Coordinates of C-alpha atoms in Angstrom, one line a residue:
X180 CA -4.5 -30.0 -0.8
X181 CA -7.8 -28.3 -0.7
X182 CA -8.9 -25.0 0.9
X183 CA -10.8 -21.9 0.1
X184 CA -9.4 -22.1 -3.5
X185 CA -7.6 -19.7 -5.8
X186 CA -8.3 -16.4 -4.1
X187 CA -7.6 -17.7 -0.6
X188 CA -4.2 -18.8 -2.0
X189 CA -3.8 -15.4 -3.5
X190 CA -4.4 -13.9 0.0
X191 CA -1.6 -15.9 1.4
X192 CA 0.7 -15.0 -1.5
X193 CA -0.2 -11.3 -1.2
X194 CA 0.6 -11.5 2.5
X195 CA 4.0 -13.0 1.9
X196 CA 4.7 -10.7 -1.0
X197 CA 3.4 -7.5 0.5
X198 CA 4.3 -7.9 4.1
X199 CA 7.8 -9.2 3.6
X200 CA 8.8 -5.8 4.9
X201 CA 6.5 -2.8 4.8
X202 CA 9.6 -0.6 5.5
X203 CA 11.4 -2.0 2.5
X204 CA 8.3 -1.4 0.3
X205 CA 8.2 2.2 1.3
X206 CA 12.0 2.5 0.9
X207 CA 11.7 1.2 -2.7
X208 CA 9.1 3.8 -3.4
X209 CA 11.3 6.5 -2.0
X210 CA 14.2 5.3 -4.2
X211 CA 12.1 5.4 -7.3
X212 CA 12.0 8.5 -9.5
X213 CA 14.2 10.7 -7.3
X214 CA 13.5 13.7 -9.4
X215 CA 9.8 13.0 -9.6
X216 CA 7.2 13.7 -6.9
X217 CA 5.2 10.7 -8.2
X218 CA 8.0 8.5 -7.0
X219 CA 8.6 10.3 -3.7
X220 CA 5.1 11.3 -2.7
X221 CA 4.0 9.9 0.7
X222 CA 1.8 7.2 -0.7
X223 CA 0.6 4.8 2.0
X224 CA 1.4 1.6 0.1
X225 CA 1.5 -0.3 3.4
X226 CA -2.1 0.5 4.2
X227 CA -3.2 -0.4 0.7
X228 CA -1.4 -3.7 0.8
X229 CA -3.0 -4.6 4.1
X230 CA -6.5 -3.7 2.8
X231 CA -5.9 -5.9 -0.3
X232 CA -4.8 -8.8 1.9
X233 CA -7.8 -8.4 4.1
X234 CA -10.1 -8.3 1.1
X235 CA -8.7 -11.5 -0.3
X236 CA -9.3 -13.2 3.0
X237 CA -13.0 -12.4 3.0
X238 CA -15.7 -15.0 2.7
X239 CA -17.4 -14.6 0.3
X240 CA -14.3 -13.5 -1.6
X241 CA -14.2 -10.5 -3.9
X242 CA -14.9 -10.9 -7.6
X243 CA -11.8 -12.1 -9.4
X244 CA -11.5 -11.2 -13.1
X245 CA -9.2 -12.1 -16.0
X246 CA -8.9 -9.5 -18.8
X247 CA -6.3 -7.9 -21.0
X248 CA -7.5 -4.3 -20.3
X249 CA -9.6 -3.0 -17.5
X250 CA -11.1 0.4 -16.8
X251 CA -11.8 1.4 -13.2
X252 CA -13.7 4.3 -11.8
X253 CA -12.8 4.5 -8.1
X254 CA -13.0 7.0 -5.2
X255 CA -10.7 10.0 -5.3
X256 CA -9.0 8.8 -2.1
X257 CA -9.3 5.0 -2.2
X258 CA -7.8 4.4 1.2
X259 CA -10.7 6.4 2.8
X260 CA -13.3 4.4 0.9
X261 CA -13.1 1.1 2.7
X262 CA -14.2 -2.0 0.9
X263 CA -15.5 -0.2 -2.1
X264 CA -11.9 0.4 -3.3
X265 CA -10.0 -2.5 -1.7
X266 CA -12.4 -5.3 -2.9
X267 CA -12.0 -4.2 -6.5
X268 CA -8.2 -3.9 -6.4
X269 CA -8.0 -7.3 -4.7
X270 CA -9.9 -8.9 -7.7
X271 CA -7.7 -7.5 -10.5
X272 CA -5.7 -10.0 -12.7
X273 CA -2.5 -11.4 -11.2
X274 CA 0.3 -13.5 -12.4
X275 CA 2.7 -15.8 -10.5
X276 CA 6.4 -14.7 -10.6
X277 CA 9.4 -17.0 -10.4
X278 CA 9.7 -16.0 -6.7
X279 CA 6.2 -17.2 -6.0
X280 CA 4.7 -13.8 -5.7
X281 CA 1.3 -12.9 -7.2
X282 CA 1.6 -9.5 -8.8
X283 CA -0.5 -7.4 -11.2
X284 CA -0.9 -8.8 -14.7
X285 CA -1.0 -5.3 -16.1
X286 CA 2.1 -4.0 -17.9
X287 CA 1.0 -0.3 -18.1
X288 CA -1.1 2.0 -16.0
X289 CA -3.0 5.2 -16.8
X290 CA -4.3 7.3 -13.9
X291 CA -6.7 10.2 -14.5
X292 CA -8.0 12.9 -12.2
X293 CA -9.1 16.5 -12.3
X294 CA -7.9 19.7 -10.7
X295 CA -9.8 21.0 -7.7
X296 CA -10.5 24.4 -9.2
X297 CA -12.2 25.1 -12.5
X298 CA -9.9 27.8 -13.7
X299 CA -7.2 28.3 -16.3
X300 CA -7.4 26.9 -19.9
X301 CA -9.2 23.6 -20.4
X302 CA -6.8 20.8 -21.2
X303 CA -4.7 18.0 -20.0
X304 CA -1.7 18.1 -17.7
X305 CA 0.4 15.0 -18.3
X306 CA 3.6 13.3 -17.5
X307 CA 6.4 15.2 -15.8
X308 CA 4.1 18.3 -15.6
X309 CA 2.0 16.2 -13.1
X310 CA 4.8 14.5 -11.3
X311 CA 6.9 17.7 -10.9
X312 CA 10.0 16.2 -12.6
X313 CA 11.3 13.4 -14.8
X314 CA 12.0 9.8 -13.9
X315 CA 8.7 8.1 -13.2
X316 CA 6.3 8.3 -16.1
X317 CA 6.4 6.5 -19.5
X318 CA 8.1 9.3 -21.5
X319 CA 7.2 7.6 -24.8
X320 CA 3.5 7.5 -24.0
X321 CA 3.6 11.2 -23.0
X322 CA 5.3 12.1 -26.3
X323 CA 2.6 10.0 -28.1
X324 CA -0.1 11.9 -26.4
X325 CA 1.5 15.2 -27.4
X326 CA 2.3 14.4 -31.0
X327 CA 0.7 11.3 -32.4
X328 CA -2.8 11.7 -30.9
X329 CA -3.4 15.2 -32.3
X330 CA -2.3 14.1 -35.7
X331 CA -4.7 11.1 -35.6
X332 CA -7.7 12.7 -33.9
X333 CA -7.5 16.2 -35.3
X334 CA -10.0 18.6 -33.8
X335 CA -11.3 15.9 -31.5
X336 CA -7.9 15.6 -29.8
X337 CA -7.8 16.8 -26.2
X338 CA -5.6 19.8 -25.7
X339 CA -2.3 19.0 -23.9
X340 CA -1.3 22.0 -21.9
X341 CA 2.2 23.5 -21.8
X342 CA 3.1 24.1 -18.1
X343 CA 6.2 26.0 -19.1
X344 CA 3.8 28.7 -20.2
X345 CA 2.2 28.8 -16.8
X346 CA -1.0 27.3 -18.1
X347 CA -1.2 24.6 -15.5
X348 CA -2.7 24.4 -12.0
X349 CA -0.4 23.9 -9.1
X350 CA -2.5 21.2 -7.5
X351 CA -2.3 18.7 -10.3
X352 CA -0.5 16.0 -8.3
X353 CA -2.6 16.6 -5.2
X354 CA -5.7 15.2 -6.9
X355 CA -3.9 12.2 -8.5
X356 CA -1.4 11.0 -5.8
X357 CA -4.1 9.2 -3.8
X358 CA -4.3 6.5 -6.5
X359 CA -0.7 5.6 -6.3
X360 CA -0.7 3.5 -3.0
X361 CA -3.0 0.8 -4.5
X362 CA -1.2 0.8 -7.8
X363 CA 2.1 0.4 -6.0
X364 CA 0.7 -2.4 -3.9
X365 CA -0.5 -4.5 -6.8
X366 CA 2.3 -3.8 -9.2
X367 CA 5.3 -4.8 -7.1
X368 CA 7.5 -1.9 -8.3
X369 CA 6.2 -1.9 -11.9
X370 CA 5.0 1.7 -11.9
X371 CA 8.3 3.5 -12.7
X372 CA 8.5 4.0 -16.4
X373 CA 5.0 2.4 -17.0
X374 CA 2.7 5.1 -15.7
X375 CA 0.9 7.7 -17.7
X376 CA -0.5 10.3 -15.3
X377 CA -3.1 12.7 -16.6
X378 CA -5.0 15.5 -14.8
X379 CA -7.9 17.3 -16.5
X380 CA -7.9 21.0 -15.9
X381 CA -11.0 23.1 -16.0
X382 CA -13.1 20.1 -16.9
X383 CA -16.1 19.8 -19.3
X384 CA -17.9 16.9 -20.8
X385 CA -16.3 17.3 -24.3
X386 CA -12.7 16.9 -23.0
X387 CA -13.8 13.8 -21.2
X388 CA -15.0 12.2 -24.5
X389 CA -11.9 13.4 -26.3
X390 CA -9.7 11.9 -23.7
X391 CA -11.5 8.6 -24.0
X392 CA -10.8 8.6 -27.8
X393 CA -7.1 9.4 -27.1
X394 CA -6.6 6.6 -24.6
X395 CA -8.4 4.1 -26.8
X396 CA -6.1 5.1 -29.7
X397 CA -3.0 4.6 -27.4
X398 CA -3.8 0.9 -27.0
X399 CA -5.2 0.3 -30.5
X400 CA -3.5 -1.7 -33.2
X401 CA -1.8 1.6 -34.4
X402 CA -1.1 2.8 -30.9
X403 CA 2.1 2.9 -28.9
X404 CA 0.8 0.4 -26.3
X405 CA -0.8 -2.0 -28.8
X406 CA 0.9 -5.0 -27.3
X407 CA 0.4 -4.0 -23.6
X408 CA -2.1 -4.9 -21.0
X409 CA -3.4 -1.7 -19.4
X410 CA -5.2 -0.7 -16.3
X411 CA -7.0 2.7 -16.7
X412 CA -7.9 4.3 -13.3
X413 CA -10.2 7.3 -13.1
X414 CA -10.4 8.8 -9.6
X415 CA -13.5 10.7 -8.5
X416 CA -16.0 11.0 -5.7
X417 CA -19.7 10.9 -6.6
X418 CA -22.4 12.8 -4.8
X419 CA -21.4 15.3 -2.1
X420 CA -23.4 17.2 0.5
X421 CA -26.4 15.0 0.5
X422 CA -27.9 13.1 3.5
X423 CA -26.3 9.6 3.6
X424 CA -29.4 7.6 2.6
X425 CA -30.3 10.0 -0.2
X426 CA -26.7 10.0 -1.4
X427 CA -26.8 6.2 -1.6
X428 CA -30.0 6.3 -3.7
X429 CA -28.4 8.8 -6.1
X430 CA -25.1 7.0 -6.4
X431 CA -26.7 3.7 -6.9
X432 CA -28.6 5.2 -9.8
X433 CA -25.4 6.7 -11.1
X434 CA -23.6 3.3 -10.9
X435 CA -26.5 1.6 -12.7
X436 CA -26.3 4.2 -15.5
X437 CA -22.6 3.8 -15.8
X438 CA -23.0 0.0 -16.4
X439 CA -26.0 0.1 -18.6
X440 CA -25.9 3.3 -20.7
X441 CA -23.4 4.8 -23.2
X442 CA -21.1 7.6 -22.5
X443 CA -23.3 9.9 -24.5
X444 CA -26.4 8.9 -22.4
X445 CA -24.4 9.4 -19.2
X446 CA -23.4 12.9 -20.4
X447 CA -27.1 13.7 -21.0
X448 CA -27.8 12.5 -17.4
X449 CA -25.2 14.8 -16.1
X450 CA -26.9 17.7 -17.8
X451 CA -30.2 16.6 -16.3
X452 CA -28.5 16.6 -12.9
X453 CA -27.4 20.1 -13.5
X454 CA -30.9 21.2 -14.4
X455 CA -32.4 19.3 -11.5
X456 CA -34.6 17.1 -13.7
X457 CA -32.9 13.8 -12.9
X458 CA -35.1 12.6 -10.0
X459 CA -36.2 13.4 -6.5
X460 CA -32.8 12.8 -4.8
X461 CA -30.6 13.3 -7.9
X462 CA -30.9 16.9 -8.8
X463 CA -28.4 19.8 -8.8
X464 CA -24.7 20.1 -8.5
X465 CA -24.5 18.0 -5.3
X466 CA -25.4 14.9 -7.2
X467 CA -22.8 15.4 -9.9
X468 CA -19.5 13.4 -9.7
X469 CA -16.7 15.6 -8.7
X470 CA -14.7 14.6 -11.8
X471 CA -17.5 14.2 -14.3
X472 CA -15.0 14.5 -17.2
X473 CA -13.1 11.5 -15.9
X474 CA -16.3 9.5 -15.6
X475 CA -17.2 10.3 -19.3
X476 CA -13.6 9.4 -20.3
X477 CA -13.8 6.1 -18.4
X478 CA -17.1 5.1 -19.9
X479 CA -16.0 6.0 -23.4
X480 CA -12.8 4.0 -23.1
X481 CA -14.7 1.0 -22.0
X482 CA -17.0 1.3 -25.0
X483 CA -14.1 1.8 -27.5
X484 CA -12.3 -1.3 -26.1
X485 CA -15.5 -3.3 -26.0
X486 CA -15.3 -4.1 -22.3
X487 CA -18.8 -5.5 -21.9
X488 CA -18.6 -6.9 -18.4
X489 CA -18.9 -4.6 -15.4
X490 CA -19.1 -4.7 -11.6
X491 CA -20.1 -1.9 -9.2
X492 CA -19.9 -1.1 -5.5
X493 CA -21.5 1.8 -3.8
X494 CA -21.0 3.5 -0.4
X495 CA -20.1 6.8 1.2
X496 CA -17.9 8.2 3.9
X497 CA -20.8 8.1 6.4
X498 CA -21.3 4.4 5.8
X499 CA -17.6 3.7 6.0
X500 CA -17.5 5.5 9.4
X501 CA -20.5 3.5 10.6
X502 CA -18.8 0.2 9.6
X503 CA -15.6 1.1 11.4
X504 CA -17.5 2.0 14.5
X505 CA -19.5 -1.2 14.4
X506 CA -16.2 -3.2 14.0
X507 CA -14.7 -1.3 17.0
X508 CA -17.7 -2.1 19.2
X509 CA -17.5 -5.8 18.2
X510 CA -13.8 -5.8 19.2
X511 CA -14.6 -4.1 22.6
X512 CA -17.4 -6.6 23.3
X513 CA -15.1 -9.6 22.4
X514 CA -12.4 -8.2 24.6
X515 CA -14.8 -7.7 27.5
X516 CA -16.1 -11.3 27.1
X517 CA -12.6 -12.6 27.2
X518 CA -11.6 -10.4 30.2
X519 CA -9.0 -8.5 28.2
X520 CA -8.5 -4.8 29.1
X521 CA -9.5 -2.3 26.5
X522 CA -7.3 0.7 25.7
X523 CA -8.6 4.2 26.4
X524 CA -8.3 5.0 22.7
X525 CA -10.4 1.9 21.8
X526 CA -13.0 2.7 24.4
X527 CA -13.3 6.4 23.5
X528 CA -16.8 7.5 22.4
X529 CA -17.6 7.5 18.7
X530 CA -17.5 10.9 16.9
X531 CA -20.9 12.4 16.1
X532 CA -22.5 11.4 12.8
X533 CA -21.4 13.3 9.7
X534 CA -23.5 16.3 8.7
X535 CA -25.0 16.1 5.2
X536 CA -22.7 18.8 4.0
X537 CA -19.7 16.5 4.8
X538 CA -21.0 13.3 3.1
X539 CA -19.1 12.1 0.0
X540 CA -20.3 9.3 -2.2
X541 CA -18.0 6.5 -3.1
X542 CA -18.5 4.3 -6.2
X543 CA -16.2 1.8 -7.8
X544 CA -17.2 0.7 -11.3
X545 CA -15.0 -1.9 -13.1
X546 CA -15.2 -2.7 -16.8
X547 CA -13.5 -5.6 -18.3
X548 CA -13.6 -8.2 -21.1
X549 CA -13.4 -11.7 -19.8
X550 CA -10.6 -13.8 -21.3
X551 CA -10.9 -16.8 -19.1
X552 CA -11.8 -20.2 -20.4
X553 CA -14.5 -22.1 -18.5
X554 CA -12.0 -24.3 -16.7
X555 CA -9.9 -21.3 -15.7
X556 CA -12.9 -19.4 -14.5
X557 CA -13.8 -22.4 -12.3
X558 CA -10.3 -22.5 -10.9
X559 CA -10.2 -18.8 -10.2
X560 CA -13.7 -18.3 -8.8
X561 CA -14.8 -21.4 -7.0
X562 CA -14.3 -21.1 -3.2
X563 CA -14.0 -24.9 -2.9
X564 CA -11.5 -25.3 -5.7
X565 CA -8.1 -26.6 -5.0
X566 CA -5.1 -24.4 -4.2
X567 CA -3.1 -26.5 -6.7
X568 CA -5.5 -25.6 -9.5
X569 CA -5.2 -21.9 -8.7
X570 CA -1.3 -22.1 -8.7
X571 CA -1.4 -23.9 -12.0
X572 CA -3.6 -21.2 -13.5
X573 CA -1.2 -18.5 -12.5
X574 CA 1.8 -20.5 -13.8
X575 CA 0.1 -20.8 -17.2
X576 CA -0.4 -17.0 -17.2
X577 CA 3.3 -16.5 -16.5
X578 CA 4.2 -18.8 -19.4
X579 CA 1.9 -16.9 -21.7
X580 CA 3.5 -13.6 -20.6
X581 CA 7.0 -15.0 -21.2
X582 CA 6.1 -15.9 -24.8
X583 CA 5.4 -12.3 -25.7
X584 CA 3.1 -9.3 -25.4
X585 CA -0.6 -9.8 -24.8
X586 CA -2.4 -10.7 -27.9
X587 CA -5.7 -11.9 -26.4

């Protein structure tokens, strides 16, 4: 049977898997990690699931990758970023389960964010100190970051803060929790016990580079997660407070640098932004990523893991609003043409355009190392490929996973 191919088949599988009961999905989330706010936080996994399904039904379809590890820089609040976030999550590696569900191929997840205020000692808040209690993170990975990483990296090890000594910000979870809906949606209940949450407090560029070293060591041949397949997610918004078109120019330049330059070169560019020497529209604090340390860490991890392929998407909240308004107008026009009444809410006038001070830049940058063979790539990427071929590809992946840990 032919159709749109592998990713169209994935869209149908994701729909069956993720819409089998939105209430049950949220109920599972609430049941997980009862003592941990990471497990009970109001994460809108339903909306994330629906956005992934919608992305996988698009023509042309989102980029589909195959990789052991992946590093993703994505907006601080992915659900507010529209296609910039959803398209990337929709294209991440998947495997077919015995129940016929397509779920994330990753076995471990790292999520990194920064505190909203630059105060207190510089360092990392990790594990239970982020989640507010035990029961959700990978405790062994937290212990590895506290003990083994400093022993291995020495003075280049990032400082892990002791929240029992009141060193930690109270808003650590607030800046990280927005990543959890998409991870919950793609992982099918894999997060509990497989998540390493990290929040950078009082960020600077050095701690970003040191965190990159630490995470690369975590998955190295001497690291705790040596046999795992890991998705590293770094949440940040990009420019802020610039007019929409100018913000797009600056954020495109940033995305280009993040896919063509080293972490050291990116850090130098951040310094140029600070000193207003980076270009006509890219000068000053407004052009800096909100979590510049996370960006440096992400780029450095991608270098250390030799993830040489990349993909980038750029937008901002003004563009997302415009797209929603255009879609709403199209629905109203279609309803009018069909003689269908339009609700008062749907027919309400659009809100005024965002003022420049309220514009936030959205960039998703994905780094990976392609592990597909040519035939697998054809089966996964060709819109005209057969559904049977796509299913076979996922089944082979499942068999590979059943043999043992990833050794690609």
